[in-house]
Coordinates of C-alpha atoms and ligand atoms in Angstrom, one line a residue:
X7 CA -1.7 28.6 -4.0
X8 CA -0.5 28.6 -0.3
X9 CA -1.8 27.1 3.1
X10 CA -4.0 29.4 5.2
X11 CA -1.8 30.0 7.3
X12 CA 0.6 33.6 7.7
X13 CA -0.7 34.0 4.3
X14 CA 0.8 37.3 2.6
X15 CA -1.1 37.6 -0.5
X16 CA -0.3 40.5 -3.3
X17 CA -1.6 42.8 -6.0
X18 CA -2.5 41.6 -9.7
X19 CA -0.9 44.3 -11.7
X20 CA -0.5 44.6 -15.4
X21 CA 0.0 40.4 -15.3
X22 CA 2.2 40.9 -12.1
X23 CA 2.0 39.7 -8.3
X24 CA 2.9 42.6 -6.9
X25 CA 3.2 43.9 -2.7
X26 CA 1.4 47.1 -1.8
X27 CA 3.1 50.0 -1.6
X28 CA 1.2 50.8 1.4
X29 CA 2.8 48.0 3.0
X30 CA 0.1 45.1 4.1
X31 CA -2.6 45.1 6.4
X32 CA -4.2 42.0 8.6
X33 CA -7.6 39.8 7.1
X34 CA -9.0 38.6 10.7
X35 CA -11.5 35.3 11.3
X36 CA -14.6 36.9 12.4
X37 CA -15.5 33.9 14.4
X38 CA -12.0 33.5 16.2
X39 CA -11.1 37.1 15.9
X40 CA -7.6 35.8 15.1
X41 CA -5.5 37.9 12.4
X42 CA -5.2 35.1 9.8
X43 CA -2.3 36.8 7.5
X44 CA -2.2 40.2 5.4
X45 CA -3.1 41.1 2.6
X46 CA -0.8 44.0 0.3
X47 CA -1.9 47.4 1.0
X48 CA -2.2 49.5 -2.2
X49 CA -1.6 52.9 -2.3
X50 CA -3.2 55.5 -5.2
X51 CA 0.0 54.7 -7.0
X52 CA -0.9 51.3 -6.9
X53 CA -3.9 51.9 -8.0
X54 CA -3.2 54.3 -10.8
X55 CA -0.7 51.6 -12.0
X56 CA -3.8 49.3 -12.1
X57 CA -6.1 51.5 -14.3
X58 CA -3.1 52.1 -16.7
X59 CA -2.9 48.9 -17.2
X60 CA -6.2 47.6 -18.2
X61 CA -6.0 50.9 -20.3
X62 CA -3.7 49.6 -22.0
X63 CA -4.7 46.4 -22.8
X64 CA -8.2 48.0 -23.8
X65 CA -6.5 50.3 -26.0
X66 CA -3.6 48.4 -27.5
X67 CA -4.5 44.8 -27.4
X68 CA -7.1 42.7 -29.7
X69 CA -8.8 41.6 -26.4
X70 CA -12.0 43.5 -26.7
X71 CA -12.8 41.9 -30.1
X72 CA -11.0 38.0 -29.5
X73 CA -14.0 36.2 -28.3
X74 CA -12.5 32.9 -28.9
X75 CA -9.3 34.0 -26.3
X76 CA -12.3 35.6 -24.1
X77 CA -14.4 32.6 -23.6
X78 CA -10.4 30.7 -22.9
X79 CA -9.6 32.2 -20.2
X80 CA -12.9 32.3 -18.1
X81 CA -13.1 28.9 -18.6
X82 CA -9.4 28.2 -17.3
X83 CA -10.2 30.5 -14.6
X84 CA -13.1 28.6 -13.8
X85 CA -11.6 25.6 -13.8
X86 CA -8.7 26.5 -11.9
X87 CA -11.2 27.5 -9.2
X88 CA -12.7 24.0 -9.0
X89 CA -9.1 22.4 -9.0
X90 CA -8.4 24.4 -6.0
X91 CA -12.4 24.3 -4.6
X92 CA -11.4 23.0 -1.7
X93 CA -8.5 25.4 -0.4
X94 CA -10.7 28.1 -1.7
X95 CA -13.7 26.5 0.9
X96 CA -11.0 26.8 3.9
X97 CA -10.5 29.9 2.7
X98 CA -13.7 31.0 2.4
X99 CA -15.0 29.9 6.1
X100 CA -11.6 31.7 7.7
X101 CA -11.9 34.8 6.2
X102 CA -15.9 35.5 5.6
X103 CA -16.8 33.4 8.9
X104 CA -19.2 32.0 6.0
X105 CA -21.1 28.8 7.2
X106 CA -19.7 25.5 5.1
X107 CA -22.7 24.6 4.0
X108 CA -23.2 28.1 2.1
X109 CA -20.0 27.4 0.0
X110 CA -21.4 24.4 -1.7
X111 CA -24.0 27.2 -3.2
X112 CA -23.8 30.8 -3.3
X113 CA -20.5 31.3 -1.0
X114 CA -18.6 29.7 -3.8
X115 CA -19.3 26.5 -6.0
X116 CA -22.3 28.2 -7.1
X117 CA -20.8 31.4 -8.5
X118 CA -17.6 29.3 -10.0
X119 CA -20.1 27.6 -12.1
X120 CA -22.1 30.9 -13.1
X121 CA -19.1 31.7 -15.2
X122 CA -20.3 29.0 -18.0
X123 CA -23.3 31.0 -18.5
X124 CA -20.6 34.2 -19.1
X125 CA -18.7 32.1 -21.5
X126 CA -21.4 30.4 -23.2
X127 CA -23.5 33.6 -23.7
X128 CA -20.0 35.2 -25.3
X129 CA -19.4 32.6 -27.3
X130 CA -23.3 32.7 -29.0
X131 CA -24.1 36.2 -28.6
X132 CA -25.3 38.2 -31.1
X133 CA -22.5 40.8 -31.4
X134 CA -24.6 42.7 -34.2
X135 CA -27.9 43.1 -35.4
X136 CA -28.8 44.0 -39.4
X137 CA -31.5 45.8 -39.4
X138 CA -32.2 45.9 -43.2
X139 CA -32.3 48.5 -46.0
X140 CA -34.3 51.9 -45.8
X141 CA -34.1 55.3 -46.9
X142 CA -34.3 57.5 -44.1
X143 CA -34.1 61.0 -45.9
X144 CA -34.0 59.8 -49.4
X145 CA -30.4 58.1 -48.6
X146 CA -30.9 54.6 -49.3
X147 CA -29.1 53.0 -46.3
X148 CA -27.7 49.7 -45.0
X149 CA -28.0 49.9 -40.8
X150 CA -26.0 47.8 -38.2
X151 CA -26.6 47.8 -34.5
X152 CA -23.4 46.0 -33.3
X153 CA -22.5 46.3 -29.6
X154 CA -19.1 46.7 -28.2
X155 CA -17.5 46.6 -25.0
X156 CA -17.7 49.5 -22.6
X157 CA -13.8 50.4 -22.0
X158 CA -12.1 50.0 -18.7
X159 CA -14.2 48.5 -15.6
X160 CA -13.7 49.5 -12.2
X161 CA -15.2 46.2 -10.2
X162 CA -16.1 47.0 -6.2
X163 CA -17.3 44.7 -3.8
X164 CA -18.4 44.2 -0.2
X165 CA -17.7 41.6 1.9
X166 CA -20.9 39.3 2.4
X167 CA -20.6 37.0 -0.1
X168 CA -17.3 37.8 -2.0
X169 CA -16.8 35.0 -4.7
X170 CA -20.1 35.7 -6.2
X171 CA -20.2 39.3 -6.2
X172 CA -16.1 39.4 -7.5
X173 CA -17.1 36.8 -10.3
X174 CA -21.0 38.2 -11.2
X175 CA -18.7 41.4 -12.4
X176 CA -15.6 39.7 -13.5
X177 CA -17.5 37.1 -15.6
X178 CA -19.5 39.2 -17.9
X179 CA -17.2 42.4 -18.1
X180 CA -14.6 40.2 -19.2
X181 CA -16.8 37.9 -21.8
X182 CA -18.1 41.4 -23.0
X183 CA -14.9 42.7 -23.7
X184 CA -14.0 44.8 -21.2
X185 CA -10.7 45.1 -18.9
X186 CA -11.2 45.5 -15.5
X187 CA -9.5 47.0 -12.0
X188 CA -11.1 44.9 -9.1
X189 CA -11.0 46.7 -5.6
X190 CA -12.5 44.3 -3.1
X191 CA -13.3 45.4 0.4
X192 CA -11.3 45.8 3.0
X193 CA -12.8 42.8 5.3
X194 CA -12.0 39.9 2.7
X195 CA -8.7 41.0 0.6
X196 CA -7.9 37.1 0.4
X197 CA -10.7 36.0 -1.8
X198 CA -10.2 38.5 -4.6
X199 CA -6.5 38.5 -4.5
X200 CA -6.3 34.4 -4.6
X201 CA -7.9 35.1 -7.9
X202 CA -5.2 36.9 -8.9
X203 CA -2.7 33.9 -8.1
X204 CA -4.7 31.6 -10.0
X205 CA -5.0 33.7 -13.0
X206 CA -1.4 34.3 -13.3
X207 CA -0.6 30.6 -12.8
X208 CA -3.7 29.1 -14.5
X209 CA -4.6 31.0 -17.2
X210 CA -4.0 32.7 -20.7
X211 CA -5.7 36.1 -19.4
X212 CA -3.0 38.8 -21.4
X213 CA -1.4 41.4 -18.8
X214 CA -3.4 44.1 -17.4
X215 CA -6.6 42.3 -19.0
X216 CA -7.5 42.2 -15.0
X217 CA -6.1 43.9 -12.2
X218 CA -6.5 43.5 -8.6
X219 CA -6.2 46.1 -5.8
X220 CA -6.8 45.6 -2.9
X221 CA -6.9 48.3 0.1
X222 CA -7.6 48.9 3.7
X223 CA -8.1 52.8 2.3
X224 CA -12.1 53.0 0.6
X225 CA -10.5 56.1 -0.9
X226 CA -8.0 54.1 -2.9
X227 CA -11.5 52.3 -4.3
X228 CA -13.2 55.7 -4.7
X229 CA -10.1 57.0 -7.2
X230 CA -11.7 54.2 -9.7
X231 CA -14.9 56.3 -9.7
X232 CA -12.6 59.7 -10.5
X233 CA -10.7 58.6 -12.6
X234 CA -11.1 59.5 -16.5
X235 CA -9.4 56.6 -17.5
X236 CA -11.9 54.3 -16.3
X237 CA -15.4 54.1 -18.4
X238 CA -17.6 52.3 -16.0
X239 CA -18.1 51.7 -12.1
X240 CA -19.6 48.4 -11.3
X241 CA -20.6 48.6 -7.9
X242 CA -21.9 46.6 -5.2
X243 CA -22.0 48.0 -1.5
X244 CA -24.2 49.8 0.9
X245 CA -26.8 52.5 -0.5
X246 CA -24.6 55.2 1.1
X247 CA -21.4 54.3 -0.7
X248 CA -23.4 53.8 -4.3
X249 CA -24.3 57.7 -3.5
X250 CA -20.5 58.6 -3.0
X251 CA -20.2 56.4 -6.2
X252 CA -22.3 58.1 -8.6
X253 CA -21.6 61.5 -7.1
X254 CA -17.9 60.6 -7.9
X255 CA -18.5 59.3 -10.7
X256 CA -20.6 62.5 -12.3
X257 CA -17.5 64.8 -13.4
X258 CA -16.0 62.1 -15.8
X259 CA -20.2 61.2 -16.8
X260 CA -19.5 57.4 -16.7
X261 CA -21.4 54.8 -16.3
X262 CA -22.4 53.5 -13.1
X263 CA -23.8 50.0 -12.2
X264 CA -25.4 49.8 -8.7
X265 CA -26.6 47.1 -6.6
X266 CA -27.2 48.2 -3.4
X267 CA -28.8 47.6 0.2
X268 CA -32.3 46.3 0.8
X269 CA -35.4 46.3 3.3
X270 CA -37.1 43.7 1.8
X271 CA -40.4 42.1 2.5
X272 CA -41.8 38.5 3.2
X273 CA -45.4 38.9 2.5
X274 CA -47.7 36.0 4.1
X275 CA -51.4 36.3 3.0
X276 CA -54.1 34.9 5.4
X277 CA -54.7 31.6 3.3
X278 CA -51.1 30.7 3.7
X279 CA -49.6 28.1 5.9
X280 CA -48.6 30.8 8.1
X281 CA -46.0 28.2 10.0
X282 CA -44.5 26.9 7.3
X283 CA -44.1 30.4 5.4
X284 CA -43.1 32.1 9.2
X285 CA -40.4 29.3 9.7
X286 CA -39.0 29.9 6.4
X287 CA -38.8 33.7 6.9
X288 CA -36.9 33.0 10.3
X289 CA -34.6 30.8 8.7
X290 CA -33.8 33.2 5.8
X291 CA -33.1 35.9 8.0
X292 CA -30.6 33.7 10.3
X293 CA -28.8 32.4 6.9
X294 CA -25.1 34.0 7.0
X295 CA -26.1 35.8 10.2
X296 CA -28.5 38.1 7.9
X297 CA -25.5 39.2 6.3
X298 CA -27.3 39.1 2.6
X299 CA -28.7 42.1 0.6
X300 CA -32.1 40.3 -0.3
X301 CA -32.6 38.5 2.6
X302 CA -36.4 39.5 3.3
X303 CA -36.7 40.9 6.9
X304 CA -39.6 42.4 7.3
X305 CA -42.5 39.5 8.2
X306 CA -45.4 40.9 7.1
X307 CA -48.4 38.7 8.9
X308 CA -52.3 39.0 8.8
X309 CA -53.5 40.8 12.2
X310 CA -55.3 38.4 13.4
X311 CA -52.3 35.7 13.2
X312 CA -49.9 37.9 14.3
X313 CA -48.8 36.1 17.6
X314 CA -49.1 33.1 16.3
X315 CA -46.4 34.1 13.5
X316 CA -44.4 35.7 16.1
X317 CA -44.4 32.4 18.1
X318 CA -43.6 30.5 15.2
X319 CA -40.8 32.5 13.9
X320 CA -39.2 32.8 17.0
X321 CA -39.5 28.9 17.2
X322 CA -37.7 28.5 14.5
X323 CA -35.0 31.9 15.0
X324 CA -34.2 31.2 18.7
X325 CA -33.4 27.1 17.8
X326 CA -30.7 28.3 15.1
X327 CA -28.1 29.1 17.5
X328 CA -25.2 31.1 16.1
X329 CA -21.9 28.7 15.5
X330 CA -18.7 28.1 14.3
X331 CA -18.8 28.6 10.5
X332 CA -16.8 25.6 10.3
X333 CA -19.0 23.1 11.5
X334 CA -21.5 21.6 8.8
X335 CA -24.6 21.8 10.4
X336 CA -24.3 25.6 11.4
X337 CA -26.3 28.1 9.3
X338 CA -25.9 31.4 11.3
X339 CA -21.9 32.1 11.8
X340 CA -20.8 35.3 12.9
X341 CA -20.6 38.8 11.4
X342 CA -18.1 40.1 9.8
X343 CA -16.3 42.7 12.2
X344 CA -16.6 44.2 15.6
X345 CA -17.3 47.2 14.3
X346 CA -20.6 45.3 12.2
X347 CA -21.7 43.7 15.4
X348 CA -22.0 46.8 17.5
X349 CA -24.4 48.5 14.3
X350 CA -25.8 45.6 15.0
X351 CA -26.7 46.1 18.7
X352 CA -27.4 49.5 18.3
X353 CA -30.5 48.5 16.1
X354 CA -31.5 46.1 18.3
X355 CA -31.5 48.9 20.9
X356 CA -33.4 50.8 19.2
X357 CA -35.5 48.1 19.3
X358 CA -36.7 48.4 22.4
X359 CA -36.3 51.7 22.9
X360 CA -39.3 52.5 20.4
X361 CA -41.4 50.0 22.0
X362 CA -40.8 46.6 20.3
X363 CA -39.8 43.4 22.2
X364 CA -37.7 40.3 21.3
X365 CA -39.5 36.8 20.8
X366 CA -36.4 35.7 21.0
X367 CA -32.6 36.8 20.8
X368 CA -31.5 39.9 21.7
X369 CA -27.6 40.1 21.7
X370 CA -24.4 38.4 22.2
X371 CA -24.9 34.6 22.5
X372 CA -24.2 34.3 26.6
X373 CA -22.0 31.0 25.7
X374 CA -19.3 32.9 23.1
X375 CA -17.2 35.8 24.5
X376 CA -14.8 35.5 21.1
X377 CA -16.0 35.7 17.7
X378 CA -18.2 38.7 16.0
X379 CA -21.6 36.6 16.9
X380 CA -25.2 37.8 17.7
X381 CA -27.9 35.9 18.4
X382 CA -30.7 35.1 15.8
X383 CA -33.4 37.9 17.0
X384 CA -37.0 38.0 16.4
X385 CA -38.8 41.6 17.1
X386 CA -42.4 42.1 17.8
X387 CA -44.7 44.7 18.6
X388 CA -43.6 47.6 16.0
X389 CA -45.0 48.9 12.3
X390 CA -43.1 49.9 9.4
X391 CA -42.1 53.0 10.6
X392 CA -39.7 51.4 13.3
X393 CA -36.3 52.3 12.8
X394 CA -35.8 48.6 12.9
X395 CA -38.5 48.2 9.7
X396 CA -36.7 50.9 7.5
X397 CA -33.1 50.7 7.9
X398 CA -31.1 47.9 6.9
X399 CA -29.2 45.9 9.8
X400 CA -26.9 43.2 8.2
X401 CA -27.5 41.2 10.9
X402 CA -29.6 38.1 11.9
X403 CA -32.7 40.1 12.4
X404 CA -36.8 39.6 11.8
X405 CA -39.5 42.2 12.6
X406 CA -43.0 41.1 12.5
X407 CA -45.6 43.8 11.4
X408 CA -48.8 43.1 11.2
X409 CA -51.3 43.9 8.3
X410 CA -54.6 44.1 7.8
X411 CA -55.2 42.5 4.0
X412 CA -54.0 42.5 0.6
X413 CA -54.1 45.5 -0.5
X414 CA -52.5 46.8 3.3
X415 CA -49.3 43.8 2.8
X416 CA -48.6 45.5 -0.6
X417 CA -48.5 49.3 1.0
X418 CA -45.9 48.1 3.4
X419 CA -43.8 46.2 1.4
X420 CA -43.4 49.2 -0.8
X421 CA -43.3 52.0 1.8
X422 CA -39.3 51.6 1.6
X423 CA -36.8 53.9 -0.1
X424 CA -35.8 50.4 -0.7
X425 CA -37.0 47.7 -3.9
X426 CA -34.8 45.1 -4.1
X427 CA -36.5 41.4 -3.4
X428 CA -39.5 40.3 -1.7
X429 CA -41.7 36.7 -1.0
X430 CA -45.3 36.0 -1.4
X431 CA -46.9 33.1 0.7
X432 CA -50.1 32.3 -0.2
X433 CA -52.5 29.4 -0.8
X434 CA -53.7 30.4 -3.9
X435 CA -50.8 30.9 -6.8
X436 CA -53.3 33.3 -8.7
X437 CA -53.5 35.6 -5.7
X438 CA -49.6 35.1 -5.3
X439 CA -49.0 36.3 -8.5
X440 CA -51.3 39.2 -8.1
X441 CA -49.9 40.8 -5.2
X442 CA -46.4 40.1 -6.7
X443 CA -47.2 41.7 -9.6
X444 CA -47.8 44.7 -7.2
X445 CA -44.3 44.8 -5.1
X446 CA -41.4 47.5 -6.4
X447 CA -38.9 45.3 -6.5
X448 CA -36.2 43.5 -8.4
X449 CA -36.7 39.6 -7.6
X450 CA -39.8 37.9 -6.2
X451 CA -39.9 34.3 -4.5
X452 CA -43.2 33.1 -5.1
X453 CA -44.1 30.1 -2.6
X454 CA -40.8 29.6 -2.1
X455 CA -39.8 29.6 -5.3
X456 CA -36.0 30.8 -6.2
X457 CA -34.6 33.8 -8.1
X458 CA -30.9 33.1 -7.7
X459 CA -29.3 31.3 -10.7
X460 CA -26.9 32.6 -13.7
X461 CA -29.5 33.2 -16.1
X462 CA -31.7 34.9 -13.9
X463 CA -31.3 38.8 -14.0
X464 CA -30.6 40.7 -10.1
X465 CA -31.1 44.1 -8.8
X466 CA -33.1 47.0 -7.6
X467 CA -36.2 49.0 -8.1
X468 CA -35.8 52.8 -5.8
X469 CA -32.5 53.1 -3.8
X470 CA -31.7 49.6 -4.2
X471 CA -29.9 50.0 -7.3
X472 CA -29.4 50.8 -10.7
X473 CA -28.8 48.2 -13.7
X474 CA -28.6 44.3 -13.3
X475 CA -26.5 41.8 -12.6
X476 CA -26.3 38.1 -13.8
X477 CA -28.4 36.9 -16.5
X478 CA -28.5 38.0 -20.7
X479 CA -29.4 42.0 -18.8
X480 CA -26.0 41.7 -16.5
X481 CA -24.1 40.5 -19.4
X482 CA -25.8 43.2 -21.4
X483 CA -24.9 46.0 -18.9
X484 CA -21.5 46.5 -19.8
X485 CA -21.6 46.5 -23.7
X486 CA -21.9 49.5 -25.2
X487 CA -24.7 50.1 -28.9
X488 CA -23.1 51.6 -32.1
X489 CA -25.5 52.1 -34.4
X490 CA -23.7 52.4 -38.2
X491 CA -25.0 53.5 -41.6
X492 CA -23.7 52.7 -44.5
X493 CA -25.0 54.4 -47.7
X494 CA -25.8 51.7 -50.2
Ligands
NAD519 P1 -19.7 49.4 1.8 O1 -20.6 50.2 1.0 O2 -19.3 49.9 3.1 O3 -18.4 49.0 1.0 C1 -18.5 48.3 -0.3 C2 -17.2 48.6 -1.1 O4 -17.1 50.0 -1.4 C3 -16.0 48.2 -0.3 O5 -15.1 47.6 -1.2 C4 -15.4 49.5 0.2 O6 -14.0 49.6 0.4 C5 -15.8 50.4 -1.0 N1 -16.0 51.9 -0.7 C6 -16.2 52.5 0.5 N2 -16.3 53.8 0.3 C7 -16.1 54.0 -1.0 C8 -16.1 55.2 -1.8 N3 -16.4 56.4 -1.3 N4 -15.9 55.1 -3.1 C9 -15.7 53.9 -3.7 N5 -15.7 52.7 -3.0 C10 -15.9 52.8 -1.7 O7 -20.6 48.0 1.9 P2 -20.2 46.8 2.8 O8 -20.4 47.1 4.2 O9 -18.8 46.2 2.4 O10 -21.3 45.7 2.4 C11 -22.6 45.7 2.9 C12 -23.5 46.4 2.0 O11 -23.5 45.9 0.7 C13 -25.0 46.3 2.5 O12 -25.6 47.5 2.4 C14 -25.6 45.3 1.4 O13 -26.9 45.5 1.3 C15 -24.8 45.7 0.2 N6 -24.9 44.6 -0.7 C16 -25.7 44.7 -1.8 C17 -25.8 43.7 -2.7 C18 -26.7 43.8 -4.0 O14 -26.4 43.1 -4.9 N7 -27.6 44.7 -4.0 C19 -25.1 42.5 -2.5 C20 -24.3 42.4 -1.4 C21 -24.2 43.5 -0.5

């Protein structure tokens, strides 16, 4: 593994480091806004090369069915990653602008030690089921269930948190069986295509058992969807693009795996410590500069507390000024691109122009002229039908709505094409639990309590997904059931 610096990294191809036929194209610090090196540009030859291969080594290989050379290799890979933990950190800061102390836990270390739970749950899976003796029409009949990988994956990702959305797929399709074609976005080539040097240096993984492409063209990522050689999309990305997903995906019928955007809720009830739960909401929402599918940012308050939980999320939002991703004590760094920052400010916009005000926040910082950065921004004075309350902003963003009870905090947080987390405050866990029980959604933080951890399953009620990832489900999700009877 290189330095950082005028970095040129390449394709994984059929157990290759390959350049792009495209050419290359520049991977940019969003906090500097300096181009930090290129990345190879794949073309749809490129690409086609890369689903040939893991063809191949599905078809014509023992891979699917060696669990014992399975288990090997993610456990090299993993532990490749931790020799190189802290050039991957650097790394990880440049090119997501993702705070450092994020990459002790969910930016990186944190997914490099999910893949155990991959590995382990390979190694003591039940790969088939007897279900006994009967006679089902007179034939007296022996019946198996075993499960099998799925074929070929096609793995894409965004660009929030890269390592553990790249390895959440690439751990369990693997341990299941599967071979896989990884096209990572655009904004963060480097992370996914480092894992390509270290599995070619590091590892026993067999050519074309994993592939990676990666491609300033979406449409090179979209030929994984059309392609008939590939048996399964695993996809995680904005609702939009899981649409253009399945719809692509129709003609060949296969299977899709979505875990998309979110609008979710942070529910306080009116016997909560409305502070404590407000300050927690406003630092959520600042973590990563919002830049997190479940981040809850909608702050659902009781009416009558409703400045007061304006005041004391704004406390807490307008102290956590956005900073250099570097530094350790920064939480909110920048966003990702120019082009995410100005989405940004149009919502905030929007803001305003339907009525609501800012507590705090707004815009650009006023001290950083460099650097995709926008100020950690608390709005008041809307409902949920704000534009601002529906539609999801990626960005460091909190609106307060008020409500007026129990029953009213469980209508909002479910009047949203979305259903993928949401958080309860109360005083009372019984309550909690009731209204939690109540909420459409995929994951549920409980007093605080957390969802995120390899053994825990993740996703999406409504049009926040399909399928799960992570956990005994996510491992599940890309095996395939045979059932087989054998006359006895
Ligand atoms: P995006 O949808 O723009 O892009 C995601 C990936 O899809 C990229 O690799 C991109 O190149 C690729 N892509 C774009 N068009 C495509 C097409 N037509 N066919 C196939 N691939 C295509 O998302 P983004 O802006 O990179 O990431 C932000 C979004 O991701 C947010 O909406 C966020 O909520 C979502 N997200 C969801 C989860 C989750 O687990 N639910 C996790 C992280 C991010």
């Amino acid at each position: 593994m290189g330095i950082l610096a005028d970095r040129e990294s390449r394709l994984l191809i059929d157990g290759t480091l390959v350049a792009g036929s495209a050419g290359t194209f520049p991977t940019v610090n969003p906090a500097t806004e300096e181009t930090l090196g290129v990345a190879a540009d794949a073309s749809a030859e490129d690409m086609s090369a890369a689903i040939a291969a893991a063809r191949r080594a599905f078809d014509e290989t023992g891979w699917s069915t060696d669990t014992a050379l399975r288990v090997r290799c993610i456990r090299q890979l993993q532990q490749a990653m931790r020799d190189h933990v802290d050039d991957l950190r650097e790394l990880t800061i440049a090119e997501v602008g993702a705070p450092r102390m994020l990459t002790a836990a969910a930016q990186l270390e944190g997914p490099v030690e999910d893949l155990s739970f991959c590995a382990d749950t390979a190694e003591s899976y039940s790969w088939s089921t007897d279900l006994g003796i009967a006679a089902p029409m007179g034939i007296k009949t022996r019946r198996t269930v075993a499960r099998e990988a799925i074929g070929v994956v096609g793995a894409i990702t965004p660009w929030n948190f890269p390592h553990q959305i790249n390895l959440a797929k690439i751990g369990p399709a693997l341990a299941a069986g599967n071979t896989l074609v990884l096209k990572p976005a655009p904004d963060t080539p480097w992370a996914a295509a480092i894992l390509g040097e270290l599995i070619t240096e590091h590892t026993d993984f067999p050519a074309g058992v994993v592939n990676i492409v990666t491609s300033s063209d979406h449409g090179v990522g979209a030929l994984l969807s059309q392609d008939a050689r590939v048996d399964m999309v695993s996809f995680t990305g904005s609702t939009n693009t899981g649409r253009a997903v399945m719809a692509d995906s129709a003609a060949t019928l296969k299977k899709v795996f979505l875990e998309l955007g979110g609008k979710s809720a942070f529910l306080v009830l009116d016997d909560a410590d409305l502070a404590g739960a407000c300050a927690m909401a406003a630092f959520t929402a600042s973590m990563h500069a919002g830049q997190g599918c479940a981040i809850t940012t909608r702050l659902v308050v009781p009416r009558s507390h409703y400045d007061a939980a304006v005041e004391a999320a704004a406390a807490t939002m307008g102290g956590l000024k956005p900073g250099d991703p570097d530094k350790p004590g920064t939480i909110c760094g920048p966003l990702i691109s120019e082009r995410q920052r100005e989405r940004v400010q149009a919502y905030l916009d929007s803001a305003t122009a339907e009525g609501g005000r800012f507590a705090c926040g707004g815009g650009r910082p006023a001290d950083r002229d460099t650097g995709y950065f926008i100020e950690p921004t608390v709005i008041a004075g809307l409902d949920n039908t704000a534009k601002v309350a529906r539609e999801e902003i990626f960005g460091p963003v909190l609106t307060v709505i008020a409500h007026d009870g129990d029953d009213d905090a469980v209508r909002i947080a479910n009047d949203s094409p979305y259903g993928l987390s949401g958080t309860v405050f109360s005083g009372d866990e019984e309550r909690a639990a009731g209204v939690a029980a109540r909420l459409r959604v995929g994951t549920v933080n409980v007093n605080g309590g957390v969802w995120y951890s390899a053994d825990m399953p993740f996703g999406g009620y409504k049009q926040s997904g399909i399928g799960r990832e992570m956990g005994l489900a996510g491992f599940e999700e890309y095996l395939e059931i045979k059932a087989i009877a054998t006359a006895v």
